[in-house]
CSV table of C-alpha atoms and ligand atoms in Angstrom, one decimal:
chain,number,residue,atom,x,y,z
A,78,UNK,CA,-35.0,-42.5,47.4
A,79,UNK,CA,-36.3,-40.1,44.7
A,80,UNK,CA,-38.9,-41.8,42.4
A,81,UNK,CA,-39.2,-38.9,40.2
A,82,UNK,CA,-38.5,-35.2,40.1
A,83,UNK,CA,-40.0,-32.2,38.7
A,84,UNK,CA,-40.0,-28.6,38.7
A,85,UNK,CA,-42.9,-27.3,40.8
A,86,UNK,CA,-45.2,-24.5,39.6
A,87,UNK,CA,-43.6,-22.1,42.2
A,88,UNK,CA,-40.3,-22.9,40.9
A,89,UNK,CA,-41.4,-22.2,37.3
A,90,UNK,CA,-42.9,-18.8,37.7
A,91,UNK,CA,-39.8,-17.2,38.7
A,92,UNK,CA,-37.7,-18.6,36.0
A,93,UNK,CA,-39.7,-18.5,32.6
A,94,UNK,CA,-38.8,-14.8,32.5
A,95,UNK,CA,-35.1,-15.5,32.2
A,96,UNK,CA,-33.9,-14.5,28.8
A,97,UNK,CA,-30.3,-15.4,29.4
A,98,UNK,CA,-31.3,-18.9,30.2
A,99,UNK,CA,-33.8,-20.3,27.6
A,100,UNK,CA,-32.8,-23.9,28.3
A,101,UNK,CA,-34.4,-25.6,31.3
A,102,UNK,CA,-31.2,-27.8,31.4
A,103,UNK,CA,-29.2,-24.9,33.0
A,104,UNK,CA,-31.9,-24.0,35.6
A,105,UNK,CA,-30.1,-25.4,38.3
A,106,UNK,CA,-27.7,-22.6,38.8
A,107,UNK,CA,-29.3,-20.8,41.7
A,108,UNK,CA,-32.3,-19.6,39.9
A,109,UNK,CA,-34.9,-21.7,41.8
A,110,UNK,CA,-35.2,-21.7,45.5
A,111,UNK,CA,-37.0,-25.0,45.9
A,112,UNK,CA,-38.4,-27.8,44.1
A,113,UNK,CA,-40.9,-30.4,45.0
A,114,UNK,CA,-39.8,-34.0,44.9
A,115,UNK,CA,-41.3,-37.3,45.5
A,116,UNK,CA,-39.8,-39.4,48.1
A,117,UNK,CA,-41.0,-42.7,49.9
A,118,UNK,CA,-42.6,-40.4,52.4
A,119,UNK,CA,-44.4,-38.5,49.6
A,120,UNK,CA,-44.1,-35.0,48.1
A,121,UNK,CA,-41.7,-32.9,49.9
A,122,UNK,CA,-39.8,-29.7,49.3
A,123,UNK,CA,-36.0,-29.7,48.4
A,124,UNK,CA,-34.4,-26.5,49.0
A,125,UNK,CA,-31.5,-24.9,47.0
A,126,UNK,CA,-29.6,-21.9,47.3
A,127,UNK,CA,-31.0,-19.1,45.1
A,128,UNK,CA,-30.3,-15.6,43.6
A,129,UNK,CA,-32.2,-13.0,41.6
A,130,UNK,CA,-31.2,-12.6,38.0
A,131,UNK,CA,-28.6,-9.9,37.2
A,132,UNK,CA,-30.2,-6.9,35.7
A,133,UNK,CA,-29.6,-3.2,34.7
A,134,UNK,CA,-29.6,-1.5,38.3
A,135,UNK,CA,-29.9,2.2,36.8
A,136,UNK,CA,-33.6,1.6,36.7
A,137,UNK,CA,-33.8,1.6,40.5
A,138,UNK,CA,-31.5,4.2,41.6
A,139,UNK,CA,-31.7,7.8,43.0
A,140,UNK,CA,-29.3,10.3,41.7
A,141,UNK,CA,-28.2,13.2,43.8
A,142,UNK,CA,-25.6,15.8,42.6
A,143,UNK,CA,-23.3,18.0,44.8
A,144,UNK,CA,-23.4,20.9,44.7
A,145,UNK,CA,-27.1,20.7,43.8
A,146,UNK,CA,-27.2,23.7,41.5
A,147,UNK,CA,-24.0,22.4,39.3
A,148,UNK,CA,-25.9,21.4,36.3
A,149,UNK,CA,-25.8,23.9,33.5
A,150,UNK,CA,-28.4,26.1,32.4
A,151,UNK,CA,-29.7,28.0,35.3
A,152,UNK,CA,-29.0,30.6,34.3
A,153,UNK,CA,-28.4,29.9,30.7
A,154,UNK,CA,-24.7,30.0,29.7
A,155,UNK,CA,-22.6,29.3,26.5
A,156,UNK,CA,-20.0,26.8,26.3
A,157,UNK,CA,-17.4,25.6,23.7
A,158,UNK,CA,-18.2,22.9,21.3
A,159,UNK,CA,-17.0,19.5,22.0
A,160,UNK,CA,-13.6,19.0,20.2
A,161,UNK,CA,-13.4,22.5,19.0
A,162,UNK,CA,-12.5,24.9,21.9
A,163,UNK,CA,-12.7,28.0,19.9
A,164,UNK,CA,-16.3,27.7,18.9
A,165,UNK,CA,-18.1,28.7,22.0
A,166,UNK,CA,-21.4,29.7,21.1
A,167,UNK,CA,-23.3,26.6,22.2
A,168,UNK,CA,-26.1,27.2,24.8
A,169,UNK,CA,-27.2,25.2,27.7
A,170,UNK,CA,-30.6,26.6,29.1
A,171,UNK,CA,-32.4,24.7,31.7
A,172,UNK,CA,-35.7,26.2,30.7
A,173,UNK,CA,-35.6,25.1,27.2
A,174,UNK,CA,-36.0,21.2,26.9
A,175,UNK,CA,-33.9,21.0,23.9
A,176,UNK,CA,-31.0,22.9,25.5
A,177,UNK,CA,-31.3,21.5,29.0
A,178,UNK,CA,-28.8,18.7,30.2
A,179,UNK,CA,-30.4,17.4,33.5
A,180,UNK,CA,-28.9,14.3,35.4
A,181,UNK,CA,-31.7,11.9,34.2
A,182,UNK,CA,-30.0,12.1,30.8
A,183,UNK,CA,-27.1,9.7,32.2
A,184,UNK,CA,-29.6,7.1,32.7
A,185,UNK,CA,-32.1,7.0,29.6
A,186,UNK,CA,-31.9,4.9,26.7
A,187,UNK,CA,-28.9,5.5,24.4
A,188,UNK,CA,-28.6,4.2,20.9
A,189,UNK,CA,-30.0,7.1,19.0
A,190,UNK,CA,-27.9,10.1,17.7
A,191,UNK,CA,-27.0,12.4,19.0
A,192,UNK,CA,-26.6,11.1,22.7
A,193,UNK,CA,-28.4,12.8,25.6
A,194,UNK,CA,-26.2,14.0,28.5
A,195,UNK,CA,-26.1,15.7,31.6
A,196,UNK,CA,-23.7,18.7,31.7
A,197,UNK,CA,-22.0,20.8,34.4
A,198,UNK,CA,-21.8,24.3,34.5
A,199,UNK,CA,-18.3,25.7,32.9
A,200,UNK,CA,-15.2,26.2,35.1
A,201,UNK,CA,-15.7,29.9,35.1
A,202,UNK,CA,-14.5,30.3,38.7
A,203,UNK,CA,-11.1,28.9,37.8
A,204,UNK,CA,-8.7,28.7,39.7
A,205,UNK,CA,-11.3,27.6,42.3
A,206,UNK,CA,-11.7,23.7,41.6
A,207,UNK,CA,-14.7,22.6,39.6
A,208,UNK,CA,-15.7,19.8,41.5
A,209,UNK,CA,-18.9,17.6,41.4
A,210,UNK,CA,-20.1,14.5,43.4
A,211,UNK,CA,-22.6,12.3,41.6
A,212,UNK,CA,-24.2,9.9,44.1
A,213,UNK,CA,-26.2,6.8,43.0
A,214,UNK,CA,-28.4,5.3,45.7
A,215,UNK,CA,-30.1,2.1,45.8
A,216,UNK,CA,-31.5,2.0,49.5
A,217,UNK,CA,-30.6,-1.8,49.1
A,218,UNK,CA,-27.6,-3.8,49.2
A,219,UNK,CA,-26.8,-5.0,45.6
A,220,UNK,CA,-23.9,-7.0,44.2
A,221,UNK,CA,-22.2,-6.0,41.1
A,222,UNK,CA,-22.1,-8.4,38.3
A,223,UNK,CA,-20.5,-6.5,35.5
A,224,UNK,CA,-18.1,-3.6,34.8
A,225,UNK,CA,-19.5,-0.1,35.7
A,226,UNK,CA,-19.2,2.0,32.6
A,227,UNK,CA,-19.4,5.6,32.6
A,228,UNK,CA,-19.5,7.3,29.0
A,229,UNK,CA,-18.6,10.9,28.8
A,230,UNK,CA,-19.8,13.5,26.4
A,231,UNK,CA,-17.0,15.7,27.4
A,232,UNK,CA,-13.3,14.8,27.6
A,233,UNK,CA,-12.8,12.3,30.5
A,234,UNK,CA,-11.7,13.9,33.7
A,235,UNK,CA,-8.1,14.6,34.5
A,236,UNK,CA,-9.0,13.5,38.1
A,237,UNK,CA,-11.9,11.4,39.3
A,238,UNK,CA,-12.5,8.9,42.2
A,239,UNK,CA,-15.2,6.2,42.2
A,240,UNK,CA,-16.4,5.5,45.7
A,241,UNK,CA,-18.6,3.0,47.1
A,242,UNK,CA,-20.8,2.8,50.4
A,243,UNK,CA,-22.1,-0.4,52.0
A,244,UNK,CA,-24.2,1.7,54.7
A,245,UNK,CA,-26.5,3.6,52.7
A,246,UNK,CA,-24.1,6.5,52.2
A,247,UNK,CA,-23.0,7.1,55.8
A,248,UNK,CA,-19.4,6.0,55.1
A,249,UNK,CA,-17.5,5.8,51.9
A,250,UNK,CA,-14.6,3.9,50.7
A,251,UNK,CA,-12.6,4.5,47.4
A,252,UNK,CA,-13.2,1.9,44.5
A,253,UNK,CA,-10.8,3.1,42.1
A,254,UNK,CA,-8.7,6.3,41.4
A,255,UNK,CA,-8.5,7.8,37.8
A,256,UNK,CA,-6.1,10.4,36.8
A,257,UNK,CA,-3.9,11.7,33.9
A,258,UNK,CA,-1.2,11.7,36.5
A,259,UNK,CA,-1.7,9.5,39.5
A,260,UNK,CA,1.5,10.4,41.3
A,261,UNK,CA,0.7,14.0,41.1
A,262,UNK,CA,-3.0,13.8,41.6
A,263,UNK,CA,-3.1,11.1,44.4
A,264,UNK,CA,0.4,10.2,45.2
A,265,UNK,CA,-0.2,6.8,43.9
A,266,UNK,CA,1.8,4.7,41.4
A,267,UNK,CA,-0.3,4.1,38.4
A,268,UNK,CA,-1.5,0.4,38.0
A,269,UNK,CA,-3.9,-1.2,35.8
A,270,UNK,CA,-6.2,-4.1,36.9
A,271,UNK,CA,-4.0,-6.4,34.7
A,272,UNK,CA,-1.2,-5.8,37.2
A,273,UNK,CA,-3.4,-7.5,40.0
A,274,UNK,CA,-3.7,-11.1,41.0
A,275,UNK,CA,-5.8,-13.4,43.0
A,276,UNK,CA,-4.0,-12.1,46.1
A,277,UNK,CA,-4.1,-8.4,45.3
A,278,UNK,CA,-7.5,-8.4,43.8
A,279,UNK,CA,-9.0,-6.1,46.6
A,280,UNK,CA,-6.1,-3.5,46.2
A,281,UNK,CA,-7.5,-0.1,45.5
A,282,UNK,CA,-5.6,1.3,42.7
A,283,UNK,CA,-5.1,4.6,40.7
A,284,UNK,CA,-5.3,4.0,36.8
A,285,UNK,CA,-4.3,6.4,34.1
A,286,UNK,CA,-5.8,4.3,31.4
A,287,UNK,CA,-9.0,6.2,31.1
A,288,UNK,CA,-7.8,9.7,31.5
A,289,UNK,CA,-6.2,10.9,28.4
A,290,UNK,CA,-8.3,14.0,27.9
A,291,UNK,CA,-9.1,15.4,24.4
A,292,UNK,CA,-6.2,13.5,22.7
A,293,UNK,CA,-8.1,10.3,22.3
A,294,UNK,CA,-11.3,9.2,20.7
A,295,UNK,CA,-12.5,7.0,23.7
A,296,UNK,CA,-15.0,8.7,26.2
A,297,UNK,CA,-15.4,5.7,28.3
A,298,UNK,CA,-14.3,4.8,31.8
A,299,UNK,CA,-14.6,1.5,33.2
A,300,UNK,CA,-14.6,-0.2,36.9
A,301,UNK,CA,-13.5,-3.4,36.0
A,302,UNK,CA,-15.5,-6.1,37.7
A,303,UNK,CA,-15.3,-8.9,35.1
A,304,UNK,CA,-11.3,-8.6,35.0
A,305,UNK,CA,-11.5,-9.0,38.8
A,306,UNK,CA,-13.8,-12.0,38.5
A,307,UNK,CA,-11.4,-13.5,35.9
A,308,UNK,CA,-8.6,-14.0,38.4
A,309,UNK,CA,-10.8,-16.8,39.8
A,310,UNK,CA,-12.9,-18.0,36.9
A,311,UNK,CA,-10.5,-17.7,34.2
A,312,UNK,CA,-10.2,-15.3,31.3
A,313,UNK,CA,-13.6,-16.1,29.9
A,314,UNK,CA,-15.2,-16.5,33.1
A,315,UNK,CA,-15.7,-20.3,32.5
A,316,UNK,CA,-14.6,-21.6,35.7
A,317,UNK,CA,-17.3,-20.0,37.6
A,318,UNK,CA,-17.0,-22.9,40.1
A,319,UNK,CA,-13.9,-21.4,41.4
A,320,UNK,CA,-15.2,-17.9,41.6
A,321,UNK,CA,-18.3,-19.0,43.5
A,322,UNK,CA,-16.0,-21.0,45.8
A,323,UNK,CA,-14.3,-18.0,46.6
A,324,UNK,CA,-17.0,-15.8,47.0
A,325,UNK,CA,-18.5,-18.3,49.4
A,326,UNK,CA,-15.5,-18.6,51.7
A,327,UNK,CA,-14.1,-15.1,51.5
A,328,UNK,CA,-16.4,-12.5,52.9
A,329,UNK,CA,-14.1,-9.6,52.0
A,330,UNK,CA,-14.2,-10.6,48.4
A,331,UNK,CA,-17.9,-10.8,48.4
A,332,UNK,CA,-18.1,-7.3,50.1
A,333,UNK,CA,-15.8,-6.0,47.6
A,334,UNK,CA,-18.5,-6.4,44.9
A,335,UNK,CA,-21.4,-5.3,47.2
A,336,UNK,CA,-22.7,-1.7,47.5
A,337,UNK,CA,-25.7,0.2,48.6
A,338,UNK,CA,-24.5,3.4,46.8
A,339,UNK,CA,-21.8,4.5,44.4
A,340,UNK,CA,-20.3,8.0,44.1
A,341,UNK,CA,-18.5,9.5,41.2
A,342,UNK,CA,-16.4,12.2,42.4
A,343,UNK,CA,-15.4,14.6,39.5
A,344,UNK,CA,-12.2,16.4,40.7
A,345,UNK,CA,-10.7,18.2,37.8
A,346,UNK,CA,-12.0,18.2,34.1
A,347,UNK,CA,-10.3,17.5,31.2
A,348,UNK,CA,-7.8,20.1,30.2
A,349,UNK,CA,-5.9,18.1,27.7
A,350,UNK,CA,-3.0,20.4,27.8
A,351,UNK,CA,-0.5,21.5,30.5
A,352,UNK,CA,-2.1,24.7,31.2
A,353,UNK,CA,-5.7,25.9,31.6
A,354,UNK,CA,-6.7,28.3,28.9
A,355,UNK,CA,-7.9,31.1,31.2
A,356,UNK,CA,-9.2,33.0,28.1
A,357,UNK,CA,-11.6,30.3,27.2
A,358,UNK,CA,-12.9,28.7,30.5
A,359,UNK,CA,-16.2,27.7,28.9
A,360,UNK,CA,-14.0,25.0,27.2
A,361,UNK,CA,-14.0,23.3,30.6
A,362,UNK,CA,-17.0,21.2,32.1
A,363,UNK,CA,-18.1,17.8,32.7
A,364,UNK,CA,-20.6,16.1,30.6
A,365,UNK,CA,-21.7,12.2,30.9
A,366,UNK,CA,-24.1,10.7,28.3
A,367,UNK,CA,-24.4,7.3,30.0
A,368,UNK,CA,-23.8,5.3,33.2
A,369,UNK,CA,-24.2,1.5,33.2
A,370,UNK,CA,-24.5,-0.6,36.5
A,371,UNK,CA,-25.4,-4.1,36.3
A,372,UNK,CA,-25.9,-6.1,39.3
A,373,UNK,CA,-28.5,-8.2,41.4
A,374,UNK,CA,-30.2,-7.6,44.8
A,375,UNK,CA,-28.2,-9.1,47.6
A,376,UNK,CA,-30.8,-11.6,49.3
A,377,UNK,CA,-28.1,-14.0,50.9
A,378,UNK,CA,-29.0,-16.7,48.5
A,379,UNK,CA,-32.6,-16.8,49.9
A,380,UNK,CA,-34.6,-15.2,47.1
A,381,UNK,CA,-34.9,-15.5,43.4
A,382,UNK,CA,-37.2,-12.4,42.9
A,383,UNK,CA,-36.4,-9.1,44.0
A,384,UNK,CA,-39.5,-6.6,43.7
A,385,UNK,CA,-39.5,-2.9,43.1
A,386,UNK,CA,-42.5,-1.4,44.8
A,387,UNK,CA,-42.9,2.2,46.1
A,388,UNK,CA,-39.4,3.0,44.7
A,389,UNK,CA,-37.9,0.5,46.9
A,390,UNK,CA,-36.1,-2.9,46.1
A,391,UNK,CA,-36.9,-5.8,48.4
A,392,UNK,CA,-36.0,-9.5,48.1
A,393,UNK,CA,-38.9,-11.9,48.1
A,394,UNK,CA,-37.6,-14.3,50.7
A,395,UNK,CA,-37.7,-17.9,50.9
A,396,UNK,CA,-36.4,-20.6,53.1
A,397,UNK,CA,-38.3,-19.0,56.1
A,398,UNK,CA,-36.0,-15.9,56.0
A,399,UNK,CA,-37.2,-12.4,56.1
A,400,UNK,CA,-35.8,-8.8,56.0
A,401,UNK,CA,-34.8,-6.6,53.0
A,402,UNK,CA,-31.9,-8.8,52.4
A,403,UNK,CA,-33.3,-12.1,53.8
A,404,UNK,CA,-30.9,-11.5,56.5
A,405,UNK,CA,-32.7,-13.2,59.4
A,406,UNK,CA,-35.0,-16.0,60.2
A,407,UNK,CA,-38.9,-15.4,60.2
A,408,UNK,CA,-40.6,-15.3,63.6
A,409,UNK,CA,-41.3,-19.1,64.7
A,410,UNK,CA,-38.5,-20.1,62.4
A,411,UNK,CA,-35.6,-19.5,64.8
A,412,UNK,CA,-34.8,-23.4,65.5
A,413,UNK,CA,-31.2,-22.6,64.5
A,414,UNK,CA,-29.2,-19.3,63.8
A,415,UNK,CA,-29.9,-17.9,60.6
A,416,UNK,CA,-27.1,-18.4,57.9
A,417,UNK,CA,-26.8,-17.3,54.4
A,418,UNK,CA,-27.3,-19.8,51.6
A,419,UNK,CA,-24.1,-21.1,50.2
A,420,UNK,CA,-22.9,-21.7,46.4
A,421,UNK,CA,-21.5,-24.8,47.6
A,422,UNK,CA,-21.7,-27.6,46.3
A,423,UNK,CA,-22.2,-26.2,42.8
A,424,UNK,CA,-24.4,-26.0,41.0
A,425,UNK,CA,-27.4,-26.4,43.5
A,426,UNK,CA,-25.6,-24.7,46.6
A,427,UNK,CA,-27.0,-25.2,50.1
A,428,UNK,CA,-30.2,-23.4,51.3
A,429,UNK,CA,-29.4,-23.2,54.9
A,430,UNK,CA,-33.1,-22.9,55.4
A,431,UNK,CA,-34.4,-21.7,58.7
A,432,UNK,CA,-36.1,-24.3,60.7
A,433,UNK,CA,-39.1,-23.9,63.1
A,434,UNK,CA,-38.6,-22.9,66.5
A,435,UNK,CA,-39.5,-25.8,69.1
A,436,UNK,CA,-43.0,-24.2,69.7
A,437,UNK,CA,-44.0,-24.4,66.1
A,438,UNK,CA,-42.9,-27.9,65.4
A,439,UNK,CA,-45.8,-29.9,64.5
A,440,UNK,CA,-45.3,-30.3,60.8
A,441,UNK,CA,-42.0,-31.9,60.3
A,442,UNK,CA,-42.2,-33.6,57.0
A,443,UNK,CA,-41.8,-30.3,55.1
A,444,UNK,CA,-38.4,-30.2,56.6
A,445,UNK,CA,-37.4,-33.8,56.0
A,446,UNK,CA,-34.9,-33.0,53.3
A,447,UNK,CA,-33.2,-30.5,55.2
A,448,UNK,CA,-32.9,-32.0,58.5
A,449,UNK,CA,-33.7,-35.6,58.1
A,450,UNK,CA,-34.0,-36.6,61.8
A,451,UNK,CA,-36.0,-33.8,62.9
A,452,UNK,CA,-39.4,-35.7,62.9
A,453,UNK,CA,-37.7,-38.4,65.1
A,454,UNK,CA,-36.0,-35.9,67.4
A,455,UNK,CA,-37.3,-36.1,70.9
A,456,UNK,CA,-37.7,-32.8,72.2
A,457,UNK,CA,-36.2,-32.4,75.6
A,458,UNK,CA,-36.4,-30.4,78.4
A,459,UNK,CA,-34.2,-27.3,77.3
A,460,UNK,CA,-32.3,-27.8,80.5
A,461,UNK,CA,-31.5,-31.2,79.7
A,462,UNK,CA,-27.9,-32.2,78.5
A,463,UNK,CA,-28.4,-32.8,74.5
A,464,UNK,CA,-24.8,-34.1,74.0
A,465,UNK,CA,-24.2,-31.4,71.2
A,466,UNK,CA,-21.1,-32.0,69.4
A,467,UNK,CA,-18.8,-29.5,70.9
A,468,UNK,CA,-17.0,-28.8,67.5
A,469,UNK,CA,-20.1,-28.5,65.5
A,470,UNK,CA,-22.4,-26.5,67.8
A,471,UNK,CA,-22.2,-23.0,69.0
A,472,UNK,CA,-22.9,-24.0,72.7
A,473,UNK,CA,-22.5,-27.5,74.2
A,474,UNK,CA,-25.9,-27.6,75.7
A,475,UNK,CA,-29.4,-27.2,73.8
A,476,UNK,CA,-30.9,-23.6,73.4
A,477,UNK,CA,-33.9,-22.5,75.1
A,478,UNK,CA,-35.9,-24.4,72.5
A,479,UNK,CA,-34.3,-27.7,73.1
A,480,UNK,CA,-32.1,-27.7,70.0
A,481,UNK,CA,-28.4,-27.9,69.6
A,482,UNK,CA,-27.6,-24.6,67.7
A,483,UNK,CA,-25.4,-25.7,64.8
A,484,UNK,CA,-22.3,-23.7,63.4
A,485,UNK,CA,-22.6,-22.7,59.7
A,486,UNK,CA,-22.1,-25.6,57.5
A,487,UNK,CA,-23.2,-28.1,60.2
A,488,UNK,CA,-26.5,-29.9,60.6
A,489,UNK,CA,-28.0,-33.0,62.5
A,490,UNK,CA,-29.7,-33.2,65.7
A,491,UNK,CA,-26.4,-33.1,67.7
A,492,UNK,CA,-24.5,-30.9,65.1
A,493,UNK,CA,-22.3,-33.7,64.0
A,494,UNK,CA,-23.0,-33.8,60.4
A,495,UNK,CA,-21.9,-31.6,57.5
A,496,UNK,CA,-24.0,-29.9,55.0
A,497,UNK,CA,-23.3,-30.6,51.3
A,498,UNK,CA,-20.1,-28.8,50.2
A,499,UNK,CA,-18.5,-29.2,53.8
A,500,UNK,CA,-16.3,-31.7,55.2
A,501,UNK,CA,-15.4,-32.5,59.0
A,502,UNK,CA,-11.9,-31.0,60.0
A,503,UNK,CA,-12.5,-30.1,63.7
A,504,UNK,CA,-16.1,-29.2,62.9
A,505,UNK,CA,-17.6,-28.6,59.4
A,506,UNK,CA,-15.2,-26.7,57.0
A,507,UNK,CA,-16.5,-25.6,53.6
A,508,UNK,CA,-14.7,-27.9,50.9
A,509,UNK,CA,-11.7,-26.0,49.3
A,510,UNK,CA,-11.7,-28.8,46.7
A,511,UNK,CA,-13.6,-32.0,45.8
A,512,UNK,CA,-13.9,-34.6,42.9
A,513,UNK,CA,-17.1,-33.3,41.6
A,514,UNK,CA,-16.7,-29.4,40.5
A,515,UNK,CA,-14.0,-27.9,42.7
A,516,UNK,CA,-11.4,-29.9,40.8
A,517,UNK,CA,-7.7,-29.4,41.5
A,518,UNK,CA,-6.0,-28.3,38.4
A,519,UNK,CA,-3.0,-29.2,36.5
A,520,UNK,CA,-2.5,-32.6,37.9
A,521,UNK,CA,-3.0,-31.5,41.7
A,522,UNK,CA,-5.0,-34.0,43.9
A,523,UNK,CA,-7.6,-33.0,46.4
A,524,UNK,CA,-6.6,-33.9,50.0
A,525,UNK,CA,-9.3,-34.5,52.5
A,526,UNK,CA,-11.4,-31.7,50.7
A,527,UNK,CA,-9.3,-29.3,52.4
A,528,UNK,CA,-6.5,-28.3,50.0
A,529,UNK,CA,-4.9,-29.4,46.6
A,530,UNK,CA,-1.5,-31.1,46.5
A,531,UNK,CA,0.0,-29.4,43.6
A,532,UNK,CA,2.7,-30.6,41.4
A,533,UNK,CA,6.1,-28.9,42.0
A,534,UNK,CA,5.7,-26.1,39.4
A,535,UNK,CA,2.0,-25.2,40.5
A,536,UNK,CA,0.6,-23.3,43.4
A,537,UNK,CA,-2.5,-21.6,44.1
A,538,UNK,CA,-5.7,-22.8,45.8
A,539,UNK,CA,-6.7,-25.1,43.0
A,540,UNK,CA,-3.1,-25.3,41.5
A,541,UNK,CA,-4.2,-23.0,38.9
A,542,UNK,CA,-1.1,-20.7,39.0
A,543,UNK,CA,2.6,-21.3,37.9
A,544,UNK,CA,4.9,-20.9,40.9
A,545,UNK,CA,7.3,-18.9,38.9
A,546,UNK,CA,4.2,-16.3,38.0
A,547,UNK,CA,4.1,-15.8,41.8
A,548,UNK,CA,7.9,-15.3,42.1
A,549,UNK,CA,7.9,-13.1,38.9
A,550,UNK,CA,10.4,-15.2,37.5
A,551,UNK,CA,8.5,-16.8,34.6
A,552,UNK,CA,9.8,-15.3,31.3
A,553,UNK,CA,12.9,-17.1,30.5
A,554,UNK,CA,12.6,-19.5,27.5
A,555,UNK,CA,9.9,-18.1,25.1
A,556,UNK,CA,10.6,-14.9,23.4
A,557,UNK,CA,9.0,-11.8,24.6
A,558,UNK,CA,5.6,-11.0,23.0
A,559,UNK,CA,4.8,-14.6,22.6
A,560,UNK,CA,1.6,-16.1,23.9
A,561,UNK,CA,1.5,-16.2,27.7
A,562,UNK,CA,4.1,-19.0,27.6
A,563,UNK,CA,3.4,-21.8,30.2
A,564,UNK,CA,0.7,-19.9,31.9
A,565,UNK,CA,-1.9,-22.7,32.7
A,566,UNK,CA,-5.3,-22.2,31.4
A,567,UNK,CA,-7.9,-22.7,34.1
A,568,UNK,CA,-9.7,-26.1,33.3
A,569,UNK,CA,-13.0,-25.7,31.9
A,570,UNK,CA,-15.6,-27.6,33.9
A,571,UNK,CA,-17.9,-29.0,31.2
A,572,UNK,CA,-20.8,-29.2,33.8
A,573,UNK,CA,-20.5,-25.5,34.3
A,574,UNK,CA,-21.1,-24.3,30.8
A,575,UNK,CA,-23.7,-21.9,31.1
A,576,UNK,CA,-23.1,-21.1,34.7
A,577,UNK,CA,-21.4,-17.6,33.6
A,578,UNK,CA,-25.0,-16.8,32.1
A,579,UNK,CA,-26.5,-17.8,35.5
A,580,UNK,CA,-24.5,-14.8,37.0
A,581,UNK,CA,-25.7,-12.7,34.0
A,582,UNK,CA,-22.4,-12.7,32.3
B,176,LIG,CA1,-28.1,9.5,27.9
């Protein structure tokens, strides 16, 4: 029984810096790894899932251009004025600071006038393509939490691909294609993120929204992270429980927002007309004034702090984990297999703390909250039958250290108990719904924590969607252009007010 509860000094020092969360009342949202609590047995640690704050990740990247000599100004050259293709006496000169446009000007502070920008050489070798790869590397897995925003100083390119890597640049996958004409450029039908749904959110699309060249005032290209989150969390990202629940249970979804590197492939500059004006090739070039990337270090929900030291980002791992992403158990803490923390149950999550290996047990009270029976567990000869629950444990016998090795979400000496946020269905499975925070919506009821039983008109994991939407047959009835008639609003969970800010949104 808890007699009282307070945030420890250790928990405090990592949270006071938070600007987004001024109130201690919302601290519970994965921003502390542990708190000290009083129980009848005295003071013990209570462990929680935790993650670093979302921040401006452009401060920590390395930028590389390919070809390396593509930046304008070496040798000096003239180019045509932005927006006035027949005034071609502007000069780029790498050796004169006022006339130079090096890559770092894509990441400096903007807000003053005029903007500072990187600029490429002009398309003087037309018809040979003018192509540039801009690679942003973090040497660390990071999780994106907001739109990637690229602001061009030139017209937005006619063709561009945004790519991502999850293995430090060894392999690349497309994130999004951008073109004035998707069919012509990439043999893809044009789509917008709004055409996607929960079920197709991972689809890689080609969009024509941002590639209208000189004819529009907008200079910005987005990769829409927030619109994709909104398929789960609702239009204003208020139902973060639903998003977190999905991120927790769907590795593919989580990986989708995770990168080590990004690569902007500029394939064809803005032409703005049907034909390239060969007499004025100094009209055509790329120039980018700003790139925004917000995210957080991926620490597998085992760290609140990510440090930047020696040009390297590293999670400060808690829960007896170690490694740059807290991806393994510390030496002497391998009493059960490593597992990432879990967002569930919201808002505290589950720490999945690494527990001592058999040889280092001797100080059990520290782990009482995580594994209540560990102090009373009689350690057996490893070869002895441990009666491990066959559904909850990885092997039916003890491991070399005399423990049953539990599957993810499972705990207890015999692996027959579920961690919070999980329920027993032939082993512990993460709750799909519950009566606390993962509510079934629109009148649905939660059945065995495993699925929502939805009213006839609704479908979706949390009954959040009209059945007719899925069949594409909504639309009779109210007139066209009306507010999204009948579309169910995702229910706001009052307890989660402020959770969006926990994700830095
Ligand atoms: Ca700039």
